[in-house]
Coordinates of C-alpha atoms and ligand atoms in Angstrom, one line a residue:
M1 CA 32.2 96.7 11.3
A2 CA 29.8 99.3 10.3
T3 CA 26.5 99.2 12.4
K4 CA 23.5 101.7 11.9
K5 CA 24.6 103.6 15.1
E6 CA 28.0 104.9 14.0
T7 CA 26.8 106.1 10.7
K8 CA 25.5 109.8 11.0
K9 CA 28.6 112.4 11.2
T10 CA 27.6 115.9 12.3
V11 CA 29.7 119.0 11.2
K12 CA 29.1 122.3 13.1
P13 CA 29.3 125.2 10.8
A14 CA 32.3 127.7 11.4
Q15 CA 31.5 130.6 13.4
P16 CA 32.8 133.9 12.0
A17 CA 35.2 135.8 14.4
D18 CA 34.2 139.2 15.4
G19 CA 36.7 140.6 12.8
D20 CA 34.7 139.1 10.0
L21 CA 31.6 141.1 10.9
T22 CA 30.2 144.4 9.2
P23 CA 30.2 147.4 11.7
V24 CA 26.3 147.0 11.7
E25 CA 26.5 143.7 12.6
V26 CA 28.9 144.2 15.6
L27 CA 26.7 146.9 16.7
D28 CA 23.7 144.3 16.6
K29 CA 25.8 141.9 18.5
A30 CA 26.6 144.3 21.2
E31 CA 23.0 145.5 21.7
S32 CA 20.9 142.3 21.1
P33 CA 20.0 140.4 24.4
V34 CA 21.9 137.1 24.3
V35 CA 20.0 134.4 23.2
E36 CA 21.4 130.7 23.8
T37 CA 20.5 129.1 20.7
A38 CA 22.3 125.8 19.5
P39 CA 24.1 126.2 16.3
A40 CA 22.5 124.7 13.3
E41 CA 24.0 121.3 12.6
I42 CA 24.9 120.4 9.2
V43 CA 24.0 116.7 8.8
V44 CA 26.5 114.8 6.6
E45 CA 24.6 111.7 5.6
P46 CA 26.3 108.4 5.4
K47 CA 26.3 106.6 2.0
K48 CA 23.5 104.6 1.7
K49 CA 24.4 100.8 1.3
I50 CA 23.0 98.9 -1.6
L51 CA 23.8 95.1 -2.3
F52 CA 22.6 93.5 -5.4
V53 CA 22.0 89.8 -5.4
A54 CA 21.7 88.2 -8.7
S55 CA 22.8 85.4 -10.7
E56 CA 24.5 87.1 -13.6
A57 CA 25.9 90.7 -14.3
A58 CA 27.4 92.1 -17.6
P59 CA 30.4 92.1 -18.3
F60 CA 31.3 89.1 -16.3
I61 CA 28.7 86.6 -17.4
A62 CA 25.5 87.1 -19.3
T63 CA 23.0 85.1 -20.7
G64 CA 20.3 87.8 -21.2
G65 CA 18.9 91.1 -20.1
L66 CA 19.1 90.5 -16.4
A67 CA 22.8 90.5 -16.7
E68 CA 22.7 93.9 -18.6
V69 CA 20.6 95.5 -15.9
I70 CA 22.5 94.6 -13.0
G71 CA 25.7 95.6 -14.6
S72 CA 24.1 99.1 -15.5
L73 CA 22.1 100.0 -13.1
S74 CA 24.6 99.2 -10.4
K75 CA 27.0 101.5 -12.2
A76 CA 24.5 104.3 -12.9
L77 CA 23.6 104.2 -8.9
A78 CA 27.4 104.2 -7.9
R79 CA 28.0 107.2 -9.9
E80 CA 26.3 108.9 -7.3
E81 CA 28.4 109.7 -4.3
R82 CA 25.4 109.0 -2.1
Y83 CA 25.6 105.3 -2.6
D84 CA 27.9 102.4 -1.8
V85 CA 26.9 99.8 -4.3
R86 CA 28.0 96.3 -4.4
V87 CA 27.1 93.1 -6.3
I88 CA 27.3 89.7 -5.4
L89 CA 27.3 86.6 -7.7
P90 CA 28.1 83.0 -8.0
L91 CA 31.8 82.5 -9.5
Y92 CA 30.9 80.3 -12.7
Q93 CA 33.4 78.6 -14.6
D94 CA 32.3 80.8 -17.6
I95 CA 33.3 84.3 -16.0
R96 CA 35.2 86.1 -18.6
K97 CA 39.0 85.4 -18.2
E98 CA 40.1 88.8 -18.7
Y99 CA 38.2 89.7 -15.6
R100 CA 38.8 86.8 -13.6
K101 CA 42.4 87.0 -13.4
D102 CA 42.2 90.3 -11.5
F103 CA 39.8 89.2 -9.0
K104 CA 41.2 89.4 -5.6
F105 CA 40.8 86.3 -3.1
I106 CA 39.7 87.8 0.2
G107 CA 39.0 84.8 2.2
N108 CA 37.2 81.5 2.9
I109 CA 34.3 80.7 4.9
F110 CA 32.1 77.5 5.4
V111 CA 28.3 77.9 4.8
P112 CA 25.8 76.1 6.7
L113 CA 22.6 75.0 4.9
S114 CA 20.5 72.4 6.6
W115 CA 22.9 69.4 7.4
R116 CA 25.6 70.9 5.0
N117 CA 28.4 72.8 6.0
Q118 CA 30.1 73.9 2.5
Y119 CA 33.4 75.5 1.4
C120 CA 32.6 79.1 0.2
G121 CA 35.6 81.3 -1.2
I122 CA 35.2 84.9 -1.7
F123 CA 36.7 87.0 -4.5
E124 CA 36.4 90.7 -5.0
Y125 CA 36.7 93.0 -8.0
V126 CA 35.8 96.7 -8.1
K127 CA 34.8 98.1 -11.6
D128 CA 33.0 101.6 -12.2
N129 CA 33.0 102.4 -8.4
V130 CA 31.1 99.2 -7.8
T131 CA 32.3 96.2 -5.6
F132 CA 31.4 92.9 -6.8
Y133 CA 31.9 89.7 -4.9
F134 CA 32.3 86.3 -6.2
V135 CA 30.9 83.3 -4.4
D136 CA 33.2 80.4 -5.0
N137 CA 32.3 76.7 -4.9
E138 CA 33.7 74.2 -7.3
Y139 CA 31.2 71.6 -7.0
Y140 CA 28.0 74.1 -7.4
F141 CA 29.6 76.5 -10.0
K142 CA 32.6 74.9 -12.2
R143 CA 30.3 73.8 -14.7
P144 CA 29.5 75.2 -18.3
G145 CA 26.8 78.1 -18.5
C146 CA 24.6 79.3 -15.4
Y147 CA 21.5 77.3 -15.4
G148 CA 19.7 74.2 -16.3
Y149 CA 21.1 71.5 -13.7
Y150 CA 19.2 69.0 -11.9
D151 CA 20.3 70.9 -8.7
D152 CA 19.8 74.3 -9.5
G153 CA 17.4 74.8 -6.4
E154 CA 20.4 73.7 -4.3
R155 CA 22.9 75.6 -6.1
F156 CA 21.2 79.0 -5.6
A157 CA 20.2 78.0 -2.0
F158 CA 23.8 77.6 -1.2
F159 CA 24.6 80.8 -3.3
C160 CA 21.9 82.8 -1.1
R161 CA 22.9 81.4 2.2
S162 CA 26.7 82.3 1.1
V163 CA 25.4 85.9 0.5
M164 CA 23.9 86.1 4.3
E165 CA 27.2 84.7 5.7
I166 CA 29.4 86.8 3.7
L167 CA 28.0 90.2 4.9
S168 CA 29.5 89.4 8.4
F169 CA 32.5 88.3 7.0
V170 CA 33.2 91.5 5.0
G171 CA 31.3 93.6 7.8
F172 CA 29.0 95.1 5.0
Y173 CA 25.4 95.4 6.3
P174 CA 23.3 96.9 3.6
D175 CA 20.5 99.2 4.1
V176 CA 18.8 97.7 1.0
L177 CA 19.2 94.0 -0.1
H178 CA 17.9 94.0 -3.4
C179 CA 17.4 90.7 -4.8
H180 CA 16.7 89.8 -8.5
D181 CA 14.7 87.0 -9.9
W182 CA 14.0 83.6 -8.4
Q183 CA 17.6 82.5 -8.0
A184 CA 18.1 85.3 -5.4
A185 CA 14.9 85.1 -3.8
L186 CA 16.3 82.8 -1.0
A187 CA 18.4 85.7 -0.1
A188 CA 15.5 87.6 1.2
L189 CA 13.7 84.5 2.7
Y190 CA 16.8 83.7 4.8
L191 CA 17.2 87.3 5.9
K192 CA 13.8 87.4 6.9
T193 CA 13.4 83.8 8.5
I194 CA 16.8 83.4 10.1
Y195 CA 19.2 86.4 10.1
C196 CA 16.8 89.4 11.0
F197 CA 17.2 88.1 14.7
R198 CA 20.8 89.0 14.8
P199 CA 21.3 92.8 15.5
E200 CA 23.6 93.6 12.6
Y201 CA 20.9 92.2 10.1
Q202 CA 17.9 93.8 11.9
F203 CA 17.8 96.9 9.8
I204 CA 18.3 95.5 6.3
R205 CA 15.3 95.9 4.1
A206 CA 14.6 93.7 1.1
V207 CA 13.2 94.5 -2.3
F208 CA 12.7 91.8 -4.8
T209 CA 12.7 92.6 -8.6
I210 CA 10.6 90.4 -11.1
H211 CA 12.5 90.2 -14.5
N212 CA 10.3 87.5 -15.9
I213 CA 7.6 86.3 -13.8
E214 CA 7.6 83.0 -15.9
Y215 CA 10.6 81.5 -13.9
Q216 CA 9.4 81.2 -10.3
G217 CA 11.7 78.6 -8.8
K218 CA 9.0 75.8 -7.9
Y219 CA 10.1 72.8 -6.0
S220 CA 8.4 70.1 -4.1
L221 CA 7.6 70.9 -0.6
D222 CA 9.6 67.8 0.9
I223 CA 12.9 69.3 0.5
L224 CA 12.0 72.6 2.3
E225 CA 14.0 72.0 5.4
D226 CA 16.6 69.4 3.9
L227 CA 17.4 71.3 0.9
F228 CA 16.6 74.9 1.5
G229 CA 17.1 74.9 5.3
I230 CA 14.0 76.7 6.0
S231 CA 11.9 75.6 8.8
Y232 CA 8.3 74.1 8.2
R233 CA 7.3 76.8 10.6
F234 CA 7.8 79.1 7.5
Q235 CA 6.2 76.9 4.9
Y236 CA 3.2 79.4 4.5
L237 CA 5.6 82.0 3.3
V238 CA 6.8 79.9 0.4
E239 CA 4.1 77.4 -0.1
Y240 CA 1.8 78.1 -3.4
D241 CA -0.2 75.7 -5.3
H242 CA 1.1 72.7 -3.2
C243 CA 4.7 73.5 -4.1
I244 CA 7.6 75.5 -2.6
N245 CA 7.5 78.8 -5.1
L246 CA 10.4 80.9 -4.0
M247 CA 9.3 84.1 -6.2
K248 CA 6.0 84.1 -4.2
G249 CA 8.0 83.7 -1.0
A250 CA 10.3 86.8 -1.8
I251 CA 7.2 88.6 -3.0
E252 CA 5.4 88.0 0.4
C253 CA 8.5 88.6 2.6
C254 CA 9.9 91.7 1.1
E255 CA 9.2 95.2 2.1
R256 CA 9.0 96.2 -1.5
F257 CA 8.9 94.4 -4.9
S258 CA 9.3 95.7 -8.4
T259 CA 9.2 94.8 -12.0
V260 CA 11.2 96.4 -15.0
S261 CA 8.4 98.3 -16.3
P262 CA 5.3 100.2 -15.2
T263 CA 2.9 98.2 -17.9
Y264 CA 4.3 94.8 -16.6
A265 CA 3.7 95.7 -13.1
W266 CA 0.0 96.4 -14.0
E267 CA 0.0 93.4 -16.5
I268 CA 1.1 90.7 -13.8
K269 CA -2.0 91.2 -11.7
D270 CA -4.0 89.6 -14.9
P271 CA -3.9 85.7 -15.3
Y272 CA -3.0 86.3 -19.0
Y273 CA 0.6 87.5 -17.9
A274 CA 1.1 86.3 -14.4
H275 CA 2.1 82.6 -15.1
G276 CA -0.5 81.7 -11.9
L277 CA 0.9 84.3 -9.6
D278 CA -1.6 87.1 -10.3
Q279 CA -3.2 86.3 -6.9
I280 CA -0.3 86.6 -4.9
V281 CA 0.5 90.0 -6.9
R282 CA -2.7 91.5 -6.4
R283 CA -2.7 90.6 -2.6
N284 CA 0.9 92.4 -2.4
D285 CA -0.3 95.3 -4.8
F286 CA 0.6 97.9 -2.1
K287 CA 4.0 97.4 -2.3
L288 CA 4.5 96.8 -6.1
C289 CA 6.0 99.3 -8.5
G290 CA 7.3 99.3 -11.9
I291 CA 10.4 100.8 -12.9
L292 CA 11.3 100.9 -16.7
N293 CA 14.9 99.5 -17.3
G294 CA 17.6 101.6 -19.0
I295 CA 20.7 100.5 -21.2
D296 CA 24.3 101.9 -20.6
P297 CA 24.8 104.7 -23.4
E298 CA 28.7 104.2 -23.3
Y299 CA 28.5 100.4 -24.0
Y300 CA 25.8 100.8 -26.6
D301 CA 27.0 103.9 -28.6
P302 CA 27.1 103.8 -32.4
A303 CA 29.6 106.5 -32.3
T304 CA 32.1 104.5 -30.8
D305 CA 31.1 100.8 -31.0
P306 CA 34.2 99.1 -32.3
S307 CA 32.2 96.1 -33.6
L308 CA 30.7 98.2 -36.3
F309 CA 32.1 98.6 -40.1
A310 CA 31.6 102.3 -39.4
N311 CA 30.7 104.8 -36.6
Y312 CA 27.7 107.2 -36.8
S313 CA 25.7 109.5 -34.8
A314 CA 22.0 111.0 -35.0
N315 CA 23.8 114.2 -36.5
D316 CA 26.3 112.3 -38.9
M317 CA 24.7 109.5 -40.5
A318 CA 27.0 108.5 -43.2
G319 CA 28.5 105.4 -41.4
K320 CA 25.1 103.8 -41.0
A321 CA 24.8 103.6 -44.9
V322 CA 28.2 101.9 -44.8
C323 CA 27.1 99.5 -41.9
K324 CA 24.1 98.5 -43.9
E325 CA 26.1 97.7 -47.3
E326 CA 28.7 95.8 -45.4
L327 CA 26.1 93.7 -43.8
Q328 CA 24.4 92.9 -47.0
K329 CA 27.8 91.8 -48.4
M330 CA 28.7 89.7 -45.3
L331 CA 25.3 88.1 -45.4
N332 CA 25.5 87.4 -49.1
L333 CA 22.4 89.7 -49.5
P334 CA 22.1 91.8 -52.9
V335 CA 23.8 95.2 -52.0
K336 CA 20.8 97.5 -52.1
P337 CA 20.6 100.9 -50.2
D338 CA 17.3 101.6 -51.0
T339 CA 15.8 98.0 -49.8
P340 CA 14.8 98.1 -46.3
I341 CA 16.3 95.4 -44.0
I342 CA 13.9 94.1 -41.3
A343 CA 15.7 92.6 -38.3
M344 CA 14.9 90.4 -35.5
I345 CA 17.4 89.4 -32.6
S346 CA 15.8 87.4 -30.1
R347 CA 15.5 84.1 -27.9
L348 CA 13.6 81.9 -30.2
V349 CA 10.9 81.1 -27.9
S350 CA 6.9 81.6 -28.0
H351 CA 6.6 84.6 -25.9
K352 CA 8.7 86.7 -28.5
G353 CA 5.6 86.6 -30.7
L354 CA 7.2 84.3 -33.3
D355 CA 4.1 82.7 -34.3
L356 CA 2.8 86.2 -35.5
V357 CA 5.8 86.2 -37.7
R358 CA 5.6 82.6 -38.8
E359 CA 2.0 83.6 -40.1
V360 CA 2.7 86.5 -42.4
I361 CA 6.2 86.8 -43.0
E362 CA 5.8 85.4 -46.6
Q363 CA 3.4 88.1 -47.4
I364 CA 5.7 90.5 -46.3
L365 CA 8.2 89.1 -48.2
R366 CA 6.4 89.9 -51.4
Q367 CA 7.6 93.4 -51.2
D368 CA 11.1 94.6 -51.7
V369 CA 12.6 93.9 -48.3
Q370 CA 15.3 91.8 -46.8
F371 CA 14.7 89.7 -43.5
V372 CA 17.7 89.0 -41.2
L373 CA 17.1 86.9 -38.0
L374 CA 19.5 86.1 -35.1
G375 CA 18.9 83.9 -32.2
T376 CA 18.8 80.5 -30.7
G377 CA 15.7 78.8 -28.8
D378 CA 13.3 76.1 -29.6
S379 CA 14.0 73.9 -32.2
S380 CA 10.8 74.2 -34.0
Y381 CA 11.4 78.1 -34.7
E382 CA 15.1 77.4 -35.3
N383 CA 14.0 74.8 -37.9
Y384 CA 11.3 77.1 -39.3
F385 CA 13.7 80.2 -39.7
S386 CA 16.3 77.9 -41.0
D387 CA 14.0 76.6 -43.7
L388 CA 12.6 80.2 -44.6
A389 CA 16.2 81.2 -45.4
R390 CA 16.7 78.2 -47.8
R391 CA 13.5 79.1 -49.7
Y392 CA 14.1 82.7 -49.7
Q393 CA 17.9 82.8 -50.4
G394 CA 19.1 86.6 -51.3
K395 CA 16.1 87.8 -49.3
V396 CA 16.3 86.2 -46.0
V397 CA 19.1 85.2 -43.6
S398 CA 18.8 83.1 -40.4
I399 CA 21.5 83.0 -38.3
I400 CA 20.9 80.5 -35.5
S401 CA 23.5 81.5 -32.8
F402 CA 23.9 84.0 -30.1
N403 CA 26.8 86.4 -31.1
S404 CA 27.2 89.6 -29.4
D405 CA 29.4 91.0 -32.1
L406 CA 27.1 90.3 -34.8
S407 CA 24.0 91.4 -33.0
R408 CA 25.5 95.1 -32.9
K409 CA 26.5 94.7 -36.8
I410 CA 22.8 93.9 -37.3
Y411 CA 21.3 96.7 -35.3
A412 CA 23.5 98.9 -37.2
G413 CA 22.9 98.0 -40.7
A414 CA 19.0 97.5 -40.0
D415 CA 16.3 100.0 -40.9
L416 CA 13.5 98.0 -39.1
F417 CA 13.5 96.3 -35.6
L418 CA 10.6 93.7 -35.2
M419 CA 9.6 92.8 -31.8
P420 CA 6.0 91.7 -31.7
S421 CA 6.3 89.9 -28.1
K422 CA 3.3 88.3 -26.6
S423 CA 4.7 89.5 -23.1
E424 CA 7.9 91.5 -22.5
P425 CA 8.5 92.5 -19.0
C426 CA 11.0 95.2 -20.3
G427 CA 13.0 94.3 -23.2
L428 CA 16.3 95.9 -23.8
S429 CA 16.6 95.1 -27.8
Q430 CA 14.0 97.8 -29.0
M431 CA 16.3 100.4 -27.1
I432 CA 19.5 99.3 -28.3
A433 CA 18.2 99.1 -32.0
S434 CA 16.5 102.4 -31.6
R435 CA 19.8 104.1 -30.4
Y436 CA 21.5 102.3 -33.6
G437 CA 18.7 103.9 -35.8
A438 CA 16.7 100.9 -36.4
V439 CA 13.2 101.7 -36.1
A440 CA 11.4 99.7 -33.7
V441 CA 8.1 97.8 -34.6
V442 CA 6.5 96.5 -31.4
R443 CA 3.6 95.1 -29.6
E444 CA 2.1 97.4 -26.8
T445 CA 3.2 95.3 -23.9
G446 CA 5.1 95.5 -20.9
G447 CA 8.3 97.6 -21.4
L448 CA 7.7 97.8 -25.0
R449 CA 4.9 99.9 -24.6
D450 CA 6.7 102.2 -22.0
S451 CA 9.8 102.8 -24.3
I452 CA 8.4 102.8 -28.1
T453 CA 5.6 105.4 -28.6
P454 CA 3.6 105.2 -32.1
Y455 CA 4.7 107.1 -35.1
G456 CA 1.3 108.4 -36.0
A457 CA 1.5 110.4 -32.4
G458 CA 4.9 111.8 -33.2
G459 CA 6.7 108.8 -31.5
N460 CA 9.8 106.9 -31.8
G461 CA 8.6 103.7 -33.5
F462 CA 5.5 101.7 -34.7
T463 CA 3.3 99.7 -32.3
F464 CA 0.1 97.5 -32.6
G465 CA -2.1 96.4 -29.6
N466 CA -3.9 93.2 -30.4
Y467 CA -1.6 89.9 -30.5
D468 CA -2.7 89.3 -34.0
A469 CA -0.5 88.7 -37.0
Y470 CA -2.7 91.1 -39.6
D471 CA -2.2 93.8 -37.0
M472 CA 1.3 93.5 -36.9
M473 CA 1.7 93.1 -40.9
Y474 CA -0.5 96.2 -41.0
V475 CA 2.1 98.3 -38.9
V476 CA 4.9 96.8 -40.9
N477 CA 3.4 97.9 -44.0
E478 CA 2.7 101.2 -42.3
A479 CA 6.5 101.5 -41.5
L480 CA 7.7 100.4 -45.0
G481 CA 5.6 103.1 -46.3
V482 CA 7.3 105.8 -44.3
Y483 CA 10.6 104.3 -45.3
R484 CA 9.6 105.2 -48.6
V485 CA 9.6 109.0 -47.8
K486 CA 13.1 109.7 -47.3
E487 CA 12.7 113.0 -45.2
E488 CA 10.2 111.5 -43.2
W489 CA 11.9 108.4 -42.3
N490 CA 15.3 110.3 -41.4
A491 CA 13.4 112.3 -39.4
L492 CA 11.9 109.5 -37.4
V493 CA 15.6 107.8 -37.4
K494 CA 16.8 110.6 -35.5
R495 CA 13.8 110.8 -33.0
A496 CA 14.5 107.2 -32.5
M497 CA 18.3 107.6 -31.8
E498 CA 18.0 110.6 -29.8
T499 CA 15.3 109.1 -27.3
D500 CA 16.6 109.0 -23.7
F501 CA 17.0 105.3 -23.1
T502 CA 19.7 105.7 -20.2
W503 CA 19.5 105.1 -16.5
S504 CA 19.1 108.6 -15.6
K505 CA 15.5 108.7 -15.1
S506 CA 14.9 105.2 -13.7
A507 CA 18.0 105.3 -11.4
K508 CA 16.4 108.3 -9.4
E509 CA 13.2 106.0 -9.4
Y510 CA 14.9 103.2 -7.7
E511 CA 16.6 105.8 -5.3
R512 CA 13.1 107.1 -4.5
L513 CA 12.1 103.2 -3.8
Y514 CA 15.1 102.8 -1.5
L515 CA 14.7 106.0 0.5
D516 CA 11.0 105.2 0.8
M517 CA 11.8 101.9 2.4
L518 CA 14.1 103.3 4.6
K519 CA 11.8 106.1 6.0
Ligands
GLC601 C1 14.2 89.5 -18.6 C2 12.9 90.0 -19.3 C3 13.2 91.0 -20.3 C4 14.1 92.2 -19.6 C5 15.2 91.9 -18.7 C6 16.1 92.6 -17.9 O1 15.2 89.1 -19.5 O2 12.4 88.9 -20.1 O3 12.1 91.9 -20.8 O4 14.4 93.4 -20.3 O5 14.8 90.5 -17.9 O6 14.9 93.3 -16.9

């Protein structure tokens, strides 16, 4: 069991023997009065221990950007010798088989939660220097998908309580407990209301990251003790608007909280973006920061991506033309190298700005363009885009599904990538698109504003400010204009592809945040 006390090792510097000294030094040594000074000690700092608590992580299980961030940020931090990074996740039925078969069972415990006492199996798997733990309980997690069950509150309460118990089972007490989104909020709440009174847990600091403030984990106050196992003494921590609000609870009780881009950190203080939590965010502003997500440059690399029809890089673009041609063939679009392809890959929900697209897409389609959409979501949007494709055959293709292989082919084949979100905590698609040479057209919100800079100012894409369909169309047209000037366009594509979207800068910011918390 590692505790705080035993963590610092000191090493005394080697003392040179007299034989190693120069004649002058020997003289100095003989003549100078003997002053007893303690030899300087070189302090070997122990590794900082970081534990991510999250409901999904790539490559094991992914429904969205959260999984990619957990997978790639943990890997980026673990590359630094200074960190022992571990991640804990539920063992869902849908965890990818090719990994699951190698998970190692390391034991089981029983987890107390209110009047329940539930089985919890613990599996371990090490990847890229990161230790992953998986929490097994078939009653809660042997179901298709990750979310959307009537008892999600109970499922993630069990998960979070298990996290706390597993720490003592494996003897790993992190310096920083980093909880992501509402599903992990209870881990921070259990730490601060129950476990911090135990000696091994007392030094653990907690940080909570909001990946999307829309999903807060709201429940009736009646179940606070019975289901979540939190005493009514602590109701004040989680209560908001006459409900339990788990996100609010985590914001209140963590030492720090963060969001996934600097602009979003500032936006969620405003009722327009905060889904009711702006007051809580403003009150806790002193411990808030925004750190822009990155992407894994190895996982998203057009030079090596096996999904692509041909590989290419910013310095050798021949493959991109092949990708475009093959995409057009595959989607039954006329093969026209000079017709720009505008792509959207998105969940089809309202905050993705689909209303703007719906308002002006037919005007945009009057020009020589092709439009490709990939995604699933609200049926009204699914129906609208399917119908659009029927009406504009040979010009519009709508694929109502989620398919990672196809998405890569689209990023590689497209010229423009449209992402006019109403709000976007960070967004990863605009970064992936840029890396694959599809120039992003985005609204200036959240992480879109922090990652895409306007062409007019020498930037890597096209941006518009107001949530307005005609403003969007204006910049789409501006982009189409630049597309026709080949030299300009090629230079812009190169700039987009060469933008640094890796974790290098942001991982350092997380390090700074952790070290600041540990002071
Ligand atoms: C959520 C956000 C998205 C962000 C992702 C990863 O899915 O909606 O903007 O990129 O989390 O942080």
